[in-house]
């Protein structure tokens, strides 16, 4: 029954390299690339089990938590979002989702698919939620889970969370936080901020390839899972089963993505070698330089100043600049990728990321120089070299 | 609020290399390792979109199908299983699962979580299902989906599927096949066998790291999804949304695991360069050599001869051999990993895999020599060198 047709294979893998200054993936740190060439181990090899434990311990340090249930899900960041929701929510549970961008919307959509009764609190894209407003919403909805985004990848807005955990406890709600774009770039304090569940990704602040979703759940979230009346609807994302593999029992669940775990482990080592505070300060410093450069070029960002993330800047496109053509030029002429806008900002912003390994002066200079050229050719008036010069001035005044 | 504690990072990644002769992961082909060092592209970069299309086209060749909906899921093989079931099954749908091993059981468990009314057809582990028996079951249950495993990773049994698709059509049932351990090792003929949906993994016959689940769905399966009354319960595994990204629309869904796609693309190139028939014949040849060697050592496998997979051999442990200690010796003294038994065969078999890149004479010789040493030390009588000699005789009689 086997036919004998032959099939052509594709040519050698040989893409033109890019500098990834969009919303992620970001460029891999060279040491992460090297780690991925390490010979593969079996998923139950004692050597690999040790690497798993080390990865979890470093994840706890980066999340600033002592949560036992801290592990990377074998899926991308959105898979981490689904894992948290499908485990915490049972059909009919009330969930309150705060939406001020694309990824808040995604959280509401996934909660809906989990069978939740979804209530949403809407804010204009690029803005954030005040504690008073969230208190009113909690009082009105009385949700089992409040879901919110710490760093909104679609707008570049930073949501303060430092007192939200305490507020959620007043209302006996679990606090679920999307840290996809914050982890490794801006402070994430799971225990100090009393966050019950959080998820992130590998390809932004951690400078690894996309493919893993680190997450952490605290005691209240674990207890909520233990008290479920119905089985978790997903087998693949069932945290109780996953914990049996990642915990001390070491019961086989699915074959862990070994090479990706190698990458994550190396990415976490780099974060801890640098030190969390030094890393956050580095992101702030290069963001100041970028913002000074953007301002000198006459560009503004979507967010208001106080909530601008250092790792992601949604730049409003000036009149006369064509989104698709402009990004195509950046990509093909300068080898730089920036992100287009999402949702209502499609065609209206470019999202510039300075994340993890790519939060460095070379990246700031390259994107400012390229932007100036592309904008000038579209008729946008800017002084030659003004963007780079403004960034240089920032660096001169704040040496590393 | 940021505390200033410093945290230790783990040491340099430096595991002792292993030869992976278990049920997977299998060793990566060196060209796959090299491909993973290629600079990361953005998930919407035109260069990456082209690589995606090439990967899909090669996947179609390896699956022997023209199915448009052919793509790798961003999860491991079990995630592919869940993707097929969560898309094809709506709550209350009748599903018939054929169980003759651990992975048939997994399929029933996942179908149950999807809300299906699950009926099972049980067979002893290591045996397979006759067409007559499946006809009776189809007549009795009248399921929407019949799920069956092509190559049972827990037993090493090969299930013939060549006429099952036609039978399922008689009963208007969709045929869903687990090809996790078959793809790239033994023939998989999606179109010729009229298989409606199938999934596999990256880390066995394709010699890539674990982390992707290639799958393919035919027109009848796609129509079943189109006719759903309820939304797919999983957002991450929603094939309609995934097809919008992988198809011509190129609508962002989640960030594709770029580096893993590079690996898969290279693994598929290697399969097609070798040629499917040559690859299947290679697996048969080294399996004959291994089986001759095992026989010379007085060892038997769990399956009966006619349904023994060439890529996976579940060897029954002779009296006097301690499972855990024996595998530990293989691992630590010889650097070879074999798999332990699953379920009812835990402690009773060792699963030896010769998959993809590791289906070669060196692997056969190494495992036979190591087995002989470990067995002899446990008091099992075997002539010195008899296993390797028997394998050599097979090679001498069937030169490549």
mmCIF file with all atom_site columns, N, CA and C in Angstrom, chain A residues 113-152:
data_model
loop_
_atom_site.group_PDB
_atom_site.id
_atom_site.type_symbol
_atom_site.label_atom_id
_atom_site.label_alt_id
_atom_site.label_comp_id
_atom_site.label_asym_id
_atom_site.label_entity_id
_atom_site.label_seq_id
_atom_site.pdbx_PDB_ins_code
_atom_site.Cartn_x
_atom_site.Cartn_y
_atom_site.Cartn_z
_atom_site.occupancy
_atom_site.B_iso_or_equiv
_atom_site.pdbx_formal_charge
_atom_site.auth_seq_id
_atom_site.auth_comp_id
_atom_site.auth_asym_id
_atom_site.auth_atom_id
_atom_site.pdbx_PDB_model_num
ATOM 1   N N  . UNK A 1 113 ? -14.210 30.656 27.430 1.00 0.00 ? 113 UNK A N  1
ATOM 2   C CA . UNK A 1 113 ? -14.129 29.268 26.936 1.00 0.00 ? 113 UNK A CA 1
ATOM 3   C C  . UNK A 1 113 ? -14.047 28.264 28.086 1.00 0.00 ? 113 UNK A C  1
ATOM 4   N N  . UNK A 1 114 ? -13.526 28.718 29.221 1.00 0.00 ? 114 UNK A N  1
ATOM 5   C CA . UNK A 1 114 ? -13.452 27.831 30.393 1.00 0.00 ? 114 UNK A CA 1
ATOM 6   C C  . UNK A 1 114 ? -14.813 27.679 31.069 1.00 0.00 ? 114 UNK A C  1
ATOM 7   N N  . UNK A 1 115 ? -15.805 28.363 30.554 1.00 0.00 ? 115 UNK A N  1
ATOM 8   C CA . UNK A 1 115 ? -17.144 28.240 31.113 1.00 0.00 ? 115 UNK A CA 1
ATOM 9   C C  . UNK A 1 115 ? -17.445 29.240 32.213 1.00 0.00 ? 115 UNK A C  1
ATOM 10  N N  . UNK A 1 116 ? -16.556 30.227 32.386 1.00 0.00 ? 116 UNK A N  1
ATOM 11  C CA . UNK A 1 116 ? -16.761 31.225 33.445 1.00 0.00 ? 116 UNK A CA 1
ATOM 12  C C  . UNK A 1 116 ? -17.895 32.186 33.086 1.00 0.00 ? 116 UNK A C  1
ATOM 13  N N  . UNK A 1 117 ? -18.481 32.766 34.129 1.00 0.00 ? 117 UNK A N  1
ATOM 14  C CA . UNK A 1 117 ? -19.381 33.907 33.948 1.00 0.00 ? 117 UNK A CA 1
ATOM 15  C C  . UNK A 1 117 ? -18.453 35.119 33.959 1.00 0.00 ? 117 UNK A C  1
ATOM 16  N N  . UNK A 1 118 ? -18.194 35.685 32.799 1.00 0.00 ? 118 UNK A N  1
ATOM 17  C CA . UNK A 1 118 ? -17.148 36.691 32.675 1.00 0.00 ? 118 UNK A CA 1
ATOM 18  C C  . UNK A 1 118 ? -17.715 38.104 32.801 1.00 0.00 ? 118 UNK A C  1
ATOM 19  N N  . UNK A 1 119 ? -17.183 38.869 33.744 1.00 0.00 ? 119 UNK A N  1
ATOM 20  C CA . UNK A 1 119 ? -17.484 40.301 33.860 1.00 0.00 ? 119 UNK A CA 1
ATOM 21  C C  . UNK A 1 119 ? -16.223 41.052 33.465 1.00 0.00 ? 119 UNK A C  1
ATOM 22  N N  . UNK A 1 120 ? -16.395 42.152 32.741 1.00 0.00 ? 120 UNK A N  1
ATOM 23  C CA . UNK A 1 120 ? -15.193 42.894 32.357 1.00 0.00 ? 120 UNK A CA 1
ATOM 24  C C  . UNK A 1 120 ? -15.262 44.324 32.872 1.00 0.00 ? 120 UNK A C  1
ATOM 25  N N  . UNK A 1 121 ? -14.083 44.833 33.183 1.00 0.00 ? 121 UNK A N  1
ATOM 26  C CA . UNK A 1 121 ? -13.914 46.230 33.565 1.00 0.00 ? 121 UNK A CA 1
ATOM 27  C C  . UNK A 1 121 ? -13.064 46.834 32.451 1.00 0.00 ? 121 UNK A C  1
ATOM 28  N N  . UNK A 1 122 ? -13.620 47.775 31.716 1.00 0.00 ? 122 UNK A N  1
ATOM 29  C CA . UNK A 1 122 ? -12.934 48.308 30.546 1.00 0.00 ? 122 UNK A CA 1
ATOM 30  C C  . UNK A 1 122 ? -12.269 49.639 30.856 1.00 0.00 ? 122 UNK A C  1
ATOM 31  N N  . UNK A 1 123 ? -11.095 49.849 30.314 1.00 0.00 ? 123 UNK A N  1
ATOM 32  C CA . UNK A 1 123 ? -10.416 51.141 30.400 1.00 0.00 ? 123 UNK A CA 1
ATOM 33  C C  . UNK A 1 123 ? -9.884  51.440 29.000 1.00 0.00 ? 123 UNK A C  1
ATOM 34  N N  . UNK A 1 124 ? -9.688  52.716 28.682 1.00 0.00 ? 124 UNK A N  1
ATOM 35  C CA . UNK A 1 124 ? -9.131  53.054 27.376 1.00 0.00 ? 124 UNK A CA 1
ATOM 36  C C  . UNK A 1 124 ? -7.765  52.392 27.219 1.00 0.00 ? 124 UNK A C  1
ATOM 37  N N  . UNK A 1 125 ? -7.476  51.970 25.998 1.00 0.00 ? 125 UNK A N  1
ATOM 38  C CA . UNK A 1 125 ? -6.180  51.359 25.722 1.00 0.00 ? 125 UNK A CA 1
ATOM 39  C C  . UNK A 1 125 ? -5.068  52.361 26.042 1.00 0.00 ? 125 UNK A C  1
ATOM 40  N N  . UNK A 1 126 ? -4.060  51.875 26.750 1.00 0.00 ? 126 UNK A N  1
ATOM 41  C CA . UNK A 1 126 ? -2.926  52.734 27.092 1.00 0.00 ? 126 UNK A CA 1
ATOM 42  C C  . UNK A 1 126 ? -3.052  53.319 28.486 1.00 0.00 ? 126 UNK A C  1
ATOM 43  N N  . UNK A 1 127 ? -4.244  53.218 29.085 1.00 0.00 ? 127 UNK A N  1
ATOM 44  C CA . UNK A 1 127 ? -4.424  53.686 30.456 1.00 0.00 ? 127 UNK A CA 1
ATOM 45  C C  . UNK A 1 127 ? -4.385  52.489 31.411 1.00 0.00 ? 127 UNK A C  1
ATOM 46  N N  . UNK A 1 128 ? -4.450  52.765 32.698 1.00 0.00 ? 128 UNK A N  1
ATOM 47  C CA . UNK A 1 128 ? -4.401  51.680 33.686 1.00 0.00 ? 128 UNK A CA 1
ATOM 48  C C  . UNK A 1 128 ? -5.537  51.852 34.696 1.00 0.00 ? 128 UNK A C  1
ATOM 49  N N  . UNK A 1 129 ? -5.647  50.895 35.589 1.00 0.00 ? 129 UNK A N  1
ATOM 50  C CA . UNK A 1 129 ? -6.762  50.880 36.541 1.00 0.00 ? 129 UNK A CA 1
ATOM 51  C C  . UNK A 1 129 ? -6.331  51.405 37.906 1.00 0.00 ? 129 UNK A C  1
ATOM 52  N N  . UNK A 1 130 ? -7.169  52.275 38.489 1.00 0.00 ? 130 UNK A N  1
ATOM 53  C CA . UNK A 1 130 ? -6.902  52.749 39.847 1.00 0.00 ? 130 UNK A CA 1
ATOM 54  C C  . UNK A 1 130 ? -7.443  51.739 40.850 1.00 0.00 ? 130 UNK A C  1
ATOM 55  N N  . UNK A 1 131 ? -6.884  51.771 42.042 1.00 0.00 ? 131 UNK A N  1
ATOM 56  C CA . UNK A 1 131 ? -7.312  50.853 43.091 1.00 0.00 ? 131 UNK A CA 1
ATOM 57  C C  . UNK A 1 131 ? -8.785  51.103 43.466 1.00 0.00 ? 131 UNK A C  1
ATOM 58  N N  . UNK A 1 132 ? -9.189  52.368 43.489 1.00 0.00 ? 132 UNK A N  1
ATOM 59  C CA . UNK A 1 132 ? -10.576 52.693 43.825 1.00 0.00 ? 132 UNK A CA 1
ATOM 60  C C  . UNK A 1 132 ? -11.550 52.058 42.836 1.00 0.00 ? 132 UNK A C  1
ATOM 61  N N  . UNK A 1 133 ? -11.195 52.169 41.591 1.00 0.00 ? 133 UNK A N  1
ATOM 62  C CA . UNK A 1 133 ? -12.069 51.607 40.567 1.00 0.00 ? 133 UNK A CA 1
ATOM 63  C C  . UNK A 1 133 ? -12.173 50.087 40.705 1.00 0.00 ? 133 UNK A C  1
ATOM 64  N N  . UNK A 1 134 ? -11.041 49.450 40.988 1.00 0.00 ? 134 UNK A N  1
ATOM 65  C CA . UNK A 1 134 ? -11.060 47.998 41.121 1.00 0.00 ? 134 UNK A CA 1
ATOM 66  C C  . UNK A 1 134 ? -11.806 47.572 42.382 1.00 0.00 ? 134 UNK A C  1
ATOM 67  N N  . UNK A 1 135 ? -11.727 48.411 43.439 1.00 0.00 ? 135 UNK A N  1
ATOM 68  C CA . UNK A 1 135 ? -12.483 48.110 44.662 1.00 0.00 ? 135 UNK A CA 1
ATOM 69  C C  . UNK A 1 135 ? -13.987 48.117 44.359 1.00 0.00 ? 135 UNK A C  1
ATOM 70  N N  . UNK A 1 136 ? -14.440 49.122 43.613 1.00 0.00 ? 136 UNK A N  1
ATOM 71  C CA . UNK A 1 136 ? -15.856 49.176 43.241 1.00 0.00 ? 136 UNK A CA 1
ATOM 72  C C  . UNK A 1 136 ? -16.261 47.945 42.432 1.00 0.00 ? 136 UNK A C  1
ATOM 73  N N  . UNK A 1 137 ? -15.404 47.575 41.498 1.00 0.00 ? 137 UNK A N  1
ATOM 74  C CA . UNK A 1 137 ? -15.729 46.427 40.636 1.00 0.00 ? 137 UNK A CA 1
ATOM 75  C C  . UNK A 1 137 ? -15.784 45.138 41.449 1.00 0.00 ? 137 UNK A C  1
ATOM 76  N N  . UNK A 1 138 ? -14.831 44.985 42.376 1.00 0.00 ? 138 UNK A N  1
ATOM 77  C CA . UNK A 1 138 ? -14.824 43.783 43.219 1.00 0.00 ? 138 UNK A CA 1
ATOM 78  C C  . UNK A 1 138 ? -16.084 43.727 44.086 1.00 0.00 ? 138 UNK A C  1
ATOM 79  N N  . UNK A 1 139 ? -16.475 44.870 44.610 1.00 0.00 ? 139 UNK A N  1
ATOM 80  C CA . UNK A 1 139 ? -17.660 44.935 45.469 1.00 0.00 ? 139 UNK A CA 1
ATOM 81  C C  . UNK A 1 139 ? -18.909 44.563 44.668 1.00 0.00 ? 139 UNK A C  1
ATOM 82  N N  . UNK A 1 140 ? -18.954 45.024 43.429 1.00 0.00 ? 140 UNK A N  1
ATOM 83  C CA . UNK A 1 140 ? -20.126 44.787 42.584 1.00 0.00 ? 140 UNK A CA 1
ATOM 84  C C  . UNK A 1 140 ? -20.190 43.329 42.110 1.00 0.00 ? 140 UNK A C  1
ATOM 85  N N  . UNK A 1 141 ? -19.058 42.818 41.609 1.00 0.00 ? 141 UNK A N  1
ATOM 86  C CA . UNK A 1 141 ? -19.065 41.497 40.947 1.00 0.00 ? 141 UNK A CA 1
ATOM 87  C C  . UNK A 1 141 ? -18.853 40.349 41.919 1.00 0.00 ? 141 UNK A C  1
ATOM 88  N N  . UNK A 1 142 ? -18.036 40.558 42.967 1.00 0.00 ? 142 UNK A N  1
ATOM 89  C CA . UNK A 1 142 ? -17.671 39.483 43.904 1.00 0.00 ? 142 UNK A CA 1
ATOM 90  C C  . UNK A 1 142 ? -17.170 38.247 43.147 1.00 0.00 ? 142 UNK A C  1
ATOM 91  N N  . UNK A 1 143 ? -16.094 38.418 42.382 1.00 0.00 ? 143 UNK A N  1
ATOM 92  C CA . UNK A 1 143 ? -15.620 37.312 41.542 1.00 0.00 ? 143 UNK A CA 1
ATOM 93  C C  . UNK A 1 143 ? -14.783 36.307 42.339 1.00 0.00 ? 143 UNK A C  1
ATOM 94  N N  . UNK A 1 144 ? -14.676 35.116 41.798 1.00 0.00 ? 144 UNK A N  1
ATOM 95  C CA . UNK A 1 144 ? -13.732 34.129 42.342 1.00 0.00 ? 144 UNK A CA 1
ATOM 96  C C  . UNK A 1 144 ? -12.311 34.522 41.953 1.00 0.00 ? 144 UNK A C  1
ATOM 97  N N  . UNK A 1 145 ? -12.158 35.050 40.733 1.00 0.00 ? 145 UNK A N  1
ATOM 98  C CA . UNK A 1 145 ? -10.843 35.420 40.212 1.00 0.00 ? 145 UNK A CA 1
ATOM 99  C C  . UNK A 1 145 ? -10.913 36.810 39.605 1.00 0.00 ? 145 UNK A C  1
ATOM 100 N N  . UNK A 1 146 ? -9.904  37.655 39.923 1.00 0.00 ? 146 UNK A N  1
ATOM 101 C CA . UNK A 1 146 ? -9.725  38.915 39.209 1.00 0.00 ? 146 UNK A CA 1
ATOM 102 C C  . UNK A 1 146 ? -8.483  38.761 38.341 1.00 0.00 ? 146 UNK A C  1
ATOM 103 N N  . UNK A 1 147 ? -8.635  38.949 37.037 1.00 0.00 ? 147 UNK A N  1
ATOM 104 C CA . UNK A 1 147 ? -7.511  38.830 36.104 1.00 0.00 ? 147 UNK A CA 1
ATOM 105 C C  . UNK A 1 147 ? -7.093  40.181 35.572 1.00 0.00 ? 147 UNK A C  1
ATOM 106 N N  . UNK A 1 148 ? -5.781  40.440 35.562 1.00 0.00 ? 148 UNK A N  1
ATOM 107 C CA . UNK A 1 148 ? -5.285  41.747 35.115 1.00 0.00 ? 148 UNK A CA 1
ATOM 108 C C  . UNK A 1 148 ? -3.899  41.581 34.510 1.00 0.00 ? 148 UNK A C  1
ATOM 109 N N  . UNK A 1 149 ? -3.553  42.525 33.635 1.00 0.00 ? 149 UNK A N  1
ATOM 110 C CA . UNK A 1 149 ? -2.270  42.462 32.939 1.00 0.00 ? 149 UNK A CA 1
ATOM 111 C C  . UNK A 1 149 ? -1.291  43.432 33.589 1.00 0.00 ? 149 UNK A C  1
ATOM 112 N N  . UNK A 1 150 ? -0.107  42.952 33.924 1.00 0.00 ? 150 UNK A N  1
ATOM 113 C CA . UNK A 1 150 ? 0.907   43.782 34.569 1.00 0.00 ? 150 UNK A CA 1
ATOM 114 C C  . UNK A 1 150 ? 1.597   44.715 33.557 1.00 0.00 ? 150 UNK A C  1
ATOM 115 N N  . UNK A 1 151 ? 1.890   44.193 32.387 1.00 0.00 ? 151 UNK A N  1
ATOM 116 C CA . UNK A 1 151 ? 2.556   44.972 31.339 1.00 0.00 ? 151 UNK A CA 1
ATOM 117 C C  . UNK A 1 151 ? 1.829   44.647 30.043 1.00 0.00 ? 151 UNK A C  1
ATOM 118 N N  . UNK A 1 152 ? 1.001   45.581 29.576 1.00 0.00 ? 152 UNK A N  1
ATOM 119 C CA . UNK A 1 152 ? 0.132   45.318 28.422 1.00 0.00 ? 152 UNK A CA 1
ATOM 120 C C  . UNK A 1 152 ? 0.959   45.439 27.138 1.00 0.00 ? 152 UNK A C  1
#
